[in-house]
Short mmCIF file of C-alpha atoms and ligand atoms in Angstrom, two decimals:
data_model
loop_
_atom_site.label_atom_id
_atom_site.label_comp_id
_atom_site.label_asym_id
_atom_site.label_seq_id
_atom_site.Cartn_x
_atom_site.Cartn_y
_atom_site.Cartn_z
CA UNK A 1 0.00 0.00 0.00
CA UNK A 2 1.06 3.46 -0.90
CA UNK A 3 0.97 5.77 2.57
CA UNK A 4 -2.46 7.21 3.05
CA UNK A 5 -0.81 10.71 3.53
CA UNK A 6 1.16 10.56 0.53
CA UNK A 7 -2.64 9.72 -1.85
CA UNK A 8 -4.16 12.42 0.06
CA UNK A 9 -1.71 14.96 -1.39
CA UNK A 10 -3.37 13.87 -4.61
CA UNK A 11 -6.50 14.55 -3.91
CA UNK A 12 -7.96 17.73 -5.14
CA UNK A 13 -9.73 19.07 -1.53
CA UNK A 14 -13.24 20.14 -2.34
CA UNK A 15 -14.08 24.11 -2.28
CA UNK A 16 -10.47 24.91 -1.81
CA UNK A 17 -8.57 27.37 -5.10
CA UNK A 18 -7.28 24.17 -7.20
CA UNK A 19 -3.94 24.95 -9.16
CA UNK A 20 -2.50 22.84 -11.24
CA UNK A 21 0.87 23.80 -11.51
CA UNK A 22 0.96 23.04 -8.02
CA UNK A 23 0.91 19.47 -8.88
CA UNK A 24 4.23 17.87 -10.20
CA UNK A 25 3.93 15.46 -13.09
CA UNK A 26 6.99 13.84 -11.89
CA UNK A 27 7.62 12.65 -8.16
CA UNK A 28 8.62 14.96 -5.55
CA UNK A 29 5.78 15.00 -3.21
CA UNK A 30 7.34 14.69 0.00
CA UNK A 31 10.90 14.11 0.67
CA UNK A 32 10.72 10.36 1.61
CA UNK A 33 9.72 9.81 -2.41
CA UNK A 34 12.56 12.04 -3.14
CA UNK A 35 14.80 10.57 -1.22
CA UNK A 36 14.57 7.33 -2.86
CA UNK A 37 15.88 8.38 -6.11
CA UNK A 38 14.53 6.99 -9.43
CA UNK A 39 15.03 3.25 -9.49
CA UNK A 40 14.69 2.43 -6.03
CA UNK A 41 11.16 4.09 -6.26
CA UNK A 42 10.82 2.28 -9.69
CA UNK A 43 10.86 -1.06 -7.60
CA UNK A 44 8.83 0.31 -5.06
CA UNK A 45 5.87 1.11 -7.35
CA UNK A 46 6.59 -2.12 -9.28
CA UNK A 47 5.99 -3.38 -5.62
CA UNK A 48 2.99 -1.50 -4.56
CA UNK A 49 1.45 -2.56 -8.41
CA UNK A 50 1.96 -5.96 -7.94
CA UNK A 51 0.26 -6.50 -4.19
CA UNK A 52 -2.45 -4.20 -5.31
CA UNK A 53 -2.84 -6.02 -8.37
CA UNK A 54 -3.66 -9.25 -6.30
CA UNK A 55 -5.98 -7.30 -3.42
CA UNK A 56 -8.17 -6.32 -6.42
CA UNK A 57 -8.46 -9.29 -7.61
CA UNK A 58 -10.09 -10.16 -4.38
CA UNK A 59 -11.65 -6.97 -3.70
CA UNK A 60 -13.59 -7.07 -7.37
CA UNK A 61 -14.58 -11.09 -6.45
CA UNK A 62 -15.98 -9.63 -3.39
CA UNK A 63 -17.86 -6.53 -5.28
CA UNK A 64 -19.42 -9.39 -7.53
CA UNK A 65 -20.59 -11.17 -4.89
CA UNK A 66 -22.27 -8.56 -2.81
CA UNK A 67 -24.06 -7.27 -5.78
CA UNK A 68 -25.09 -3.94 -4.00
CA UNK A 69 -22.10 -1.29 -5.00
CA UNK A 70 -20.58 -0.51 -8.62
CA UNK A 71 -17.24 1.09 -9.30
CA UNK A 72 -16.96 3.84 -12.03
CA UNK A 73 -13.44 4.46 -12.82
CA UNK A 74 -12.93 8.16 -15.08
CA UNK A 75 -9.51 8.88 -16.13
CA UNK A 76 -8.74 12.23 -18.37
CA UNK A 77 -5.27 13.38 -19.70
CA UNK A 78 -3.83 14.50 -22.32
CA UNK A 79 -2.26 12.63 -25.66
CA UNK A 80 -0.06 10.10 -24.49
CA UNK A 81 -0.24 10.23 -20.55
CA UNK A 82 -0.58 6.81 -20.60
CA UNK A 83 -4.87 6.39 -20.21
CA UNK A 84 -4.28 2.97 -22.37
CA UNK A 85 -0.88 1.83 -20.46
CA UNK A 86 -2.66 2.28 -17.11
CA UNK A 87 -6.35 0.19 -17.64
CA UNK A 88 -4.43 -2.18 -19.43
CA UNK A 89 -1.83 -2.54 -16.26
CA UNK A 90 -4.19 -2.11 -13.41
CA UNK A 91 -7.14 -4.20 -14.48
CA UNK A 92 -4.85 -7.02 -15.52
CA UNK A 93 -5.35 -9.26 -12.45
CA UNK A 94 -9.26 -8.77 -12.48
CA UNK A 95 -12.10 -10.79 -13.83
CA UNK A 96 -13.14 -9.38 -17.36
CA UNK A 97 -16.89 -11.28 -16.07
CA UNK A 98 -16.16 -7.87 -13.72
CA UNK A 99 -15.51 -5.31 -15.68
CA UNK A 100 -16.24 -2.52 -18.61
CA UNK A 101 -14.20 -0.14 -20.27
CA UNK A 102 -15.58 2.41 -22.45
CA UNK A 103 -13.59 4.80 -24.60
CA UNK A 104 -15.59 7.68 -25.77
CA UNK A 105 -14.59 9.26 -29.20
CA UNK A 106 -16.39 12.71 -30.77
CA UNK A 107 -19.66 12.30 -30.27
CA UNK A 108 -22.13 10.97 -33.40
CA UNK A 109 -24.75 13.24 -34.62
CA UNK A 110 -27.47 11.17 -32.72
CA UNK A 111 -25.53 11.83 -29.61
CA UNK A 112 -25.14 15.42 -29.79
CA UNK A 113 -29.32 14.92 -30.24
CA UNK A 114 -29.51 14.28 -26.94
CA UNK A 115 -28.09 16.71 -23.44
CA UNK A 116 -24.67 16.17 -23.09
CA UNK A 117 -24.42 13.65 -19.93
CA UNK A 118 -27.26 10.79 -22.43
CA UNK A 119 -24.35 8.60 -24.01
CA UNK A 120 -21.99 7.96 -20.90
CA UNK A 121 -25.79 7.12 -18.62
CA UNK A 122 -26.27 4.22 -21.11
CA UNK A 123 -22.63 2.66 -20.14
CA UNK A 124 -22.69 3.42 -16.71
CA UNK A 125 -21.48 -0.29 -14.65
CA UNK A 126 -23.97 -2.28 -13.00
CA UNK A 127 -23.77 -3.18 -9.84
CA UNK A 128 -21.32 -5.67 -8.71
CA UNK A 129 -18.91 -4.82 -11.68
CA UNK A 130 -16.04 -1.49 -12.35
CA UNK A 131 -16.94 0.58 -15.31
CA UNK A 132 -13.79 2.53 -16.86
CA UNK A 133 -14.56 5.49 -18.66
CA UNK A 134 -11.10 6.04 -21.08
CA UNK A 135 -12.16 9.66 -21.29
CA UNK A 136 -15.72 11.03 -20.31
CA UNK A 137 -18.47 13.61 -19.91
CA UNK A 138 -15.67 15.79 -18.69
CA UNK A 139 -14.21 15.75 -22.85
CA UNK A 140 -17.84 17.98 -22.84
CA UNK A 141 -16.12 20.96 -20.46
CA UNK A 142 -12.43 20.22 -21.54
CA UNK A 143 -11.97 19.57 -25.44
CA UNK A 144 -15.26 21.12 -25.93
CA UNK A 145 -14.29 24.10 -24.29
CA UNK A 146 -11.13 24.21 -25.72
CA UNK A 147 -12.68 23.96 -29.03
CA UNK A 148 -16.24 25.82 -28.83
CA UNK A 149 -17.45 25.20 -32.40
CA UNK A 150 -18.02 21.26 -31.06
CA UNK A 151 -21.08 22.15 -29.44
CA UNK A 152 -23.15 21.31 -32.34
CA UNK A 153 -26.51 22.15 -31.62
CA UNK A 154 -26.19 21.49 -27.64
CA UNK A 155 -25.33 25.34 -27.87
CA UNK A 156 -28.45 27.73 -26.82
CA UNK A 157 -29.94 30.14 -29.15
CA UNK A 158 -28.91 33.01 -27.51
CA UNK A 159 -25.14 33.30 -28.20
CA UNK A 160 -24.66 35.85 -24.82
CA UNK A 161 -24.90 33.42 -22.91
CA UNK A 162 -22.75 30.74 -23.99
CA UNK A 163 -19.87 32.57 -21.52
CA UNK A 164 -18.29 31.00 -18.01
CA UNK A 165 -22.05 30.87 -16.48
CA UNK A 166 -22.53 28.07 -19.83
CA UNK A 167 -19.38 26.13 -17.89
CA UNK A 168 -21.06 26.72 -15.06
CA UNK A 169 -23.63 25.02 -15.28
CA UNK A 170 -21.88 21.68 -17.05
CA UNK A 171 -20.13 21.64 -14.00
CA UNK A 172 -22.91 21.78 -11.50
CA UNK A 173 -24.81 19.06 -14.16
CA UNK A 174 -21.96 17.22 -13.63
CA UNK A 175 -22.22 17.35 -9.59
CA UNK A 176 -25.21 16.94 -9.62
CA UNK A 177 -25.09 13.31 -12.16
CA UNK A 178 -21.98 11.75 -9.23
CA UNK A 179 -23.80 12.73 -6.42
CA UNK A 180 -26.93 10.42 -7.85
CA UNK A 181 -24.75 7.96 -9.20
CA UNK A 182 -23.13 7.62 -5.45
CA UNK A 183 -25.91 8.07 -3.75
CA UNK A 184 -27.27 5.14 -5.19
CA UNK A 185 -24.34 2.70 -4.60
CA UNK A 186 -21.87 3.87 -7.48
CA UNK A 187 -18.30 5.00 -6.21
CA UNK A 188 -16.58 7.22 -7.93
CA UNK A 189 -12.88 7.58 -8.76
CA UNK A 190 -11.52 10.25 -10.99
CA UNK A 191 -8.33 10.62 -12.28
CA UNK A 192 -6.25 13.47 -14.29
CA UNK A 193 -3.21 11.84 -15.42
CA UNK A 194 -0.94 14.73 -15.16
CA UNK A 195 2.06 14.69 -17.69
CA UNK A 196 4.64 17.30 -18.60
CA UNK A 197 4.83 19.10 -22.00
CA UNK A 198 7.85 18.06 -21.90
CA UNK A 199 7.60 14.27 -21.19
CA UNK A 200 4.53 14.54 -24.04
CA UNK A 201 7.02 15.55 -26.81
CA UNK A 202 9.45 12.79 -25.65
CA UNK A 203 6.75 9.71 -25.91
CA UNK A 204 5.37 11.26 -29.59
CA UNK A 205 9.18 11.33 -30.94
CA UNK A 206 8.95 7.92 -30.05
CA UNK A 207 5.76 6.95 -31.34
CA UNK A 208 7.34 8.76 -34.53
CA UNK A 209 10.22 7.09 -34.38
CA UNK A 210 9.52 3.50 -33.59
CA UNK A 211 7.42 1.45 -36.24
CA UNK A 212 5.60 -0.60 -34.36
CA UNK A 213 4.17 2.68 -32.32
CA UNK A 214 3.42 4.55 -35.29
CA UNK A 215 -0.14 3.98 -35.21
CA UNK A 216 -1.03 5.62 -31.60
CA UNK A 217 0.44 8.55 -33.09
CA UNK A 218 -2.33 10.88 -35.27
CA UNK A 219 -1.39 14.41 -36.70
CA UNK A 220 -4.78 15.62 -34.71
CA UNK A 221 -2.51 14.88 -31.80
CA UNK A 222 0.13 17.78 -32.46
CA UNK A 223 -2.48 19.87 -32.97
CA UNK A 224 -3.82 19.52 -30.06
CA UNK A 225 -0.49 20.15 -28.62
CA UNK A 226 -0.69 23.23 -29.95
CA UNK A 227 -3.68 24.04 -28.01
CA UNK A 228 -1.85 23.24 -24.30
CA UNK A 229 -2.15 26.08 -22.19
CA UNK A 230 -6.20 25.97 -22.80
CA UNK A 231 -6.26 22.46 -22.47
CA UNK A 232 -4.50 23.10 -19.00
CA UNK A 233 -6.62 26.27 -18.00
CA UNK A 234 -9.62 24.31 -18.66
CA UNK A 235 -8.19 21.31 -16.52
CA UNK A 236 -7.75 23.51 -13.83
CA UNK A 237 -11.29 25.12 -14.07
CA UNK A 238 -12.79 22.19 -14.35
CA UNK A 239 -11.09 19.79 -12.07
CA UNK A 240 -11.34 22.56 -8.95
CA UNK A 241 -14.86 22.40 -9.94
CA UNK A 242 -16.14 19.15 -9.93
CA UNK A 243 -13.88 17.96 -7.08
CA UNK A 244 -16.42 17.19 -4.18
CA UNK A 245 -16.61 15.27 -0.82
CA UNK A 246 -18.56 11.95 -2.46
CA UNK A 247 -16.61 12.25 -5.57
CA UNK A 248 -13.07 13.79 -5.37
CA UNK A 249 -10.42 14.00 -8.22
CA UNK A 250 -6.90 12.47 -7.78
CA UNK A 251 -4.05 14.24 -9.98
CA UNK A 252 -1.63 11.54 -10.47
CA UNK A 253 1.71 12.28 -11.43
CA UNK A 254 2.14 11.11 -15.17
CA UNK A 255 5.39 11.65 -16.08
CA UNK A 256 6.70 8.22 -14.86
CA UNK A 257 4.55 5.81 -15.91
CA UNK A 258 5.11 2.86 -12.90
CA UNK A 259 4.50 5.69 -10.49
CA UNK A 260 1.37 6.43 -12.34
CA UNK A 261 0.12 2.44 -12.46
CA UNK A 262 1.30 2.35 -8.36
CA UNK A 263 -1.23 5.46 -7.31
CA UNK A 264 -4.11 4.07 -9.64
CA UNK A 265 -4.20 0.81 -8.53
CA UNK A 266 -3.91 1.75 -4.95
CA UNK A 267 -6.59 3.77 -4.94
CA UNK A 268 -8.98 1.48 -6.40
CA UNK A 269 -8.00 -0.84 -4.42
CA UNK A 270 -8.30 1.06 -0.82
CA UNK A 271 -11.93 2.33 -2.25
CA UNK A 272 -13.67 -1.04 -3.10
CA UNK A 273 -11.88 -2.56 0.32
CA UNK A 274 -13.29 0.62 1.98
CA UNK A 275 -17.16 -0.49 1.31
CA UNK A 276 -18.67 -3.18 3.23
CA UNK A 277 -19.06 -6.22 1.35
CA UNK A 278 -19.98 -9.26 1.75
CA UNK A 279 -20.69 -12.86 0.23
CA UNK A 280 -24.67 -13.05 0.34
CA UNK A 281 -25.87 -15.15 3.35
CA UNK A 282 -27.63 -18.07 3.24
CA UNK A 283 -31.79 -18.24 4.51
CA UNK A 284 -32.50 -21.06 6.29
CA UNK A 285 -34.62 -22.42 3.51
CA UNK A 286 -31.61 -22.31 0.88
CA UNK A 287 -29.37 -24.27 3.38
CA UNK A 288 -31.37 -26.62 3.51
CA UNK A 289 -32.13 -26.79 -0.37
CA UNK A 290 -27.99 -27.19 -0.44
CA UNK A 291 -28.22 -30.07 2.39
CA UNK A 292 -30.54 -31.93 -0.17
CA UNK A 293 -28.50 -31.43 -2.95
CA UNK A 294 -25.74 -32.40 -1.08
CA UNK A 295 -27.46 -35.57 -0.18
CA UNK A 296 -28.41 -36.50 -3.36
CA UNK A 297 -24.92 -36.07 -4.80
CA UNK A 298 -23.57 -38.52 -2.23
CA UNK A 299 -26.33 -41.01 -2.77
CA UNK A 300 -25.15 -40.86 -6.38
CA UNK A 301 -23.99 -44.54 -7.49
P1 AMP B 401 -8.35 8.99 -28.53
O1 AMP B 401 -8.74 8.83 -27.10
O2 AMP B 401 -6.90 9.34 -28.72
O3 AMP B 401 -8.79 7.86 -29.39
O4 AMP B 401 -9.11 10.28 -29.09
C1 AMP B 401 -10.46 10.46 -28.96
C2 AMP B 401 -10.79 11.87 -29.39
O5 AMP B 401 -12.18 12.10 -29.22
C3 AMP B 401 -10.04 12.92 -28.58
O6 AMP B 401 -9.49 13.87 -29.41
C4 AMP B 401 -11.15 13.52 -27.73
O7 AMP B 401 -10.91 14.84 -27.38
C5 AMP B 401 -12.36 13.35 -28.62
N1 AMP B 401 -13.59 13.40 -27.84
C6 AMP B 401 -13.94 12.59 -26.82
N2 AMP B 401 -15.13 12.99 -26.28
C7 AMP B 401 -15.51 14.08 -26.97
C8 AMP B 401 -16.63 14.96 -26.88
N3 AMP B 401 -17.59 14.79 -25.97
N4 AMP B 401 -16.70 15.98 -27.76
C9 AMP B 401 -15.73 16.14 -28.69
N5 AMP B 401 -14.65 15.37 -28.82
C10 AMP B 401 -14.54 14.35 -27.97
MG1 MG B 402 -5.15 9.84 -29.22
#
């Protein structure tokens, strides 16, 4: 387990001013990380992945069972943060009986029919199972924001007011659609998978330069490079937003990508442990419907 103090400094406390260049893409949280220089901590969070992989094994096993709570599990970056790298890592050891992952692409014209939160309801995860969202209805206040002219017809008449009241209001929809969602049995886990510019450039040279990566890499991608310091502004805005009590984001370092796997898994991990669950209990009348099947298997020749 990662220290509880240290995933605490990645949560994003609800109502308080949320900067993001306050949070590191690399490691250098508190001094003990530091201290451990980079491939000691490399083995650390290989560590910490690997005994968290196991514990959520059990932990989803025991979400199945109980058949009363759901996981939904959002992550948002940017291009090449490592969204893919970290599902793929984290929900290795799991049951795929357990589990969904969506990945939501620009919206289809019968989708931007309906309000904005109507295509990510329909693949919300049933009880008893996790639900990854690779990207989410928060694409709707980030690239949408970031690129206005998406809107489609979800955009009211009246231009005037399509300002930071418009944003506003996402935001509070989108409050408003976790605190339902958990109020009725669904946790919810965010996370921002914070890379550096820099680090960004470094893993699309090499998706440039290495064949069999060539085709993560699209030229829509540098564009959107182009486009960082909105992306980032409307990170900020919208992650100090929508961070709340029941449904708080964590802004995990993404810069090195074992650290990133570590925090993820951890957290998922502690979350489903956190809720009480247990195996279903036997009535009286279905023990006794077992002691007769029991019985008859025995008496089998
Ligand atoms: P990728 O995840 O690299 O396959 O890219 C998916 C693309 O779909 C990204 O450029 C997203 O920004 C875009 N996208 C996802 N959701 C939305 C949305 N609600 N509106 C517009 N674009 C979106
Ligand atoms: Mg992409």
């Amino acid at each position: 387990m990662i220290r509880p103090d240290i995933i605490d400094l990645l949560r994003v406390k609800p109502g308080k001013k949320f900067r993001l260049k306050d949070c590191n893409p690399g490691w250098k949280q508190t001094d003990e990380f530091e201290e451990l220089g980079k491939d000691a901590l490399k083995e650390k969070a290989k560590a910490i992945l690997d005994a968290n992989l196991a514990d959520l094994a059990q932990a989803q096993d025991l979400l199945y069972a109980d058949d009363r709570h759901a996981v939904l599990v959002v992550f948002q970056a940017m291009d090449a943060a490592g969204k893919d790298g970290t599902i793929k890592h984290v929900m290795s050891g799991v049951n795929p009986q357990g589990c969904q992952v969506y990945s939501f692409k620009k919206p289809s014209a019968e989708e931007l029919d309906h309000t904005f939160l109507w295509r990510y309801q329909r693949c919300l995860p049933e009880r008893g199972r996790i639900g990854i969202f690779n990207r989410s209805y928060y694409e709707d206040v980030l690239v949408v924001k970031v690129h206005p002219e998406l809107i489609g017809r979800q955009l009211p008449r009246k231009k005037e007011t399509f300002g930071k009241a418009f944003w506003k209001k996402r935001y509070e929809d989108i409050n408003a659609f976790e605190r339902h969602l958990v109020r009725n049995g669904t946790v919810v886990l965010k996370f921002f998978l914070n890379v550096s510019k820099d680090e960004q450039k470094r893993r699309f040279l090499e998706r440039l330069d290495r064949p069999e990566k060539n085709w993560k890499f699209s030229p829509s991608d540098l564009a959107e490079r182009g486009y960082w310091d909105d992306y980032m502004a409307a990170y900020e805005d919208a992650i100090g937003a929508t961070s709340t009590p029941e449904a708080p984001w964590h802004v995990v370092p993404a810069d090195h990508k074992w650290v990133t796997r570590a925090v993820v898994a951890d957290v998922v991990t502690t979350a489903i442990r956190g809720l009480d669950l247990r195996v279903p209990e036997l009535t009286d009348d279905e023990r006794k419907r077992l002691d007769a099947a029991r019985a008859a298997l025995n008496a089998e020749e």
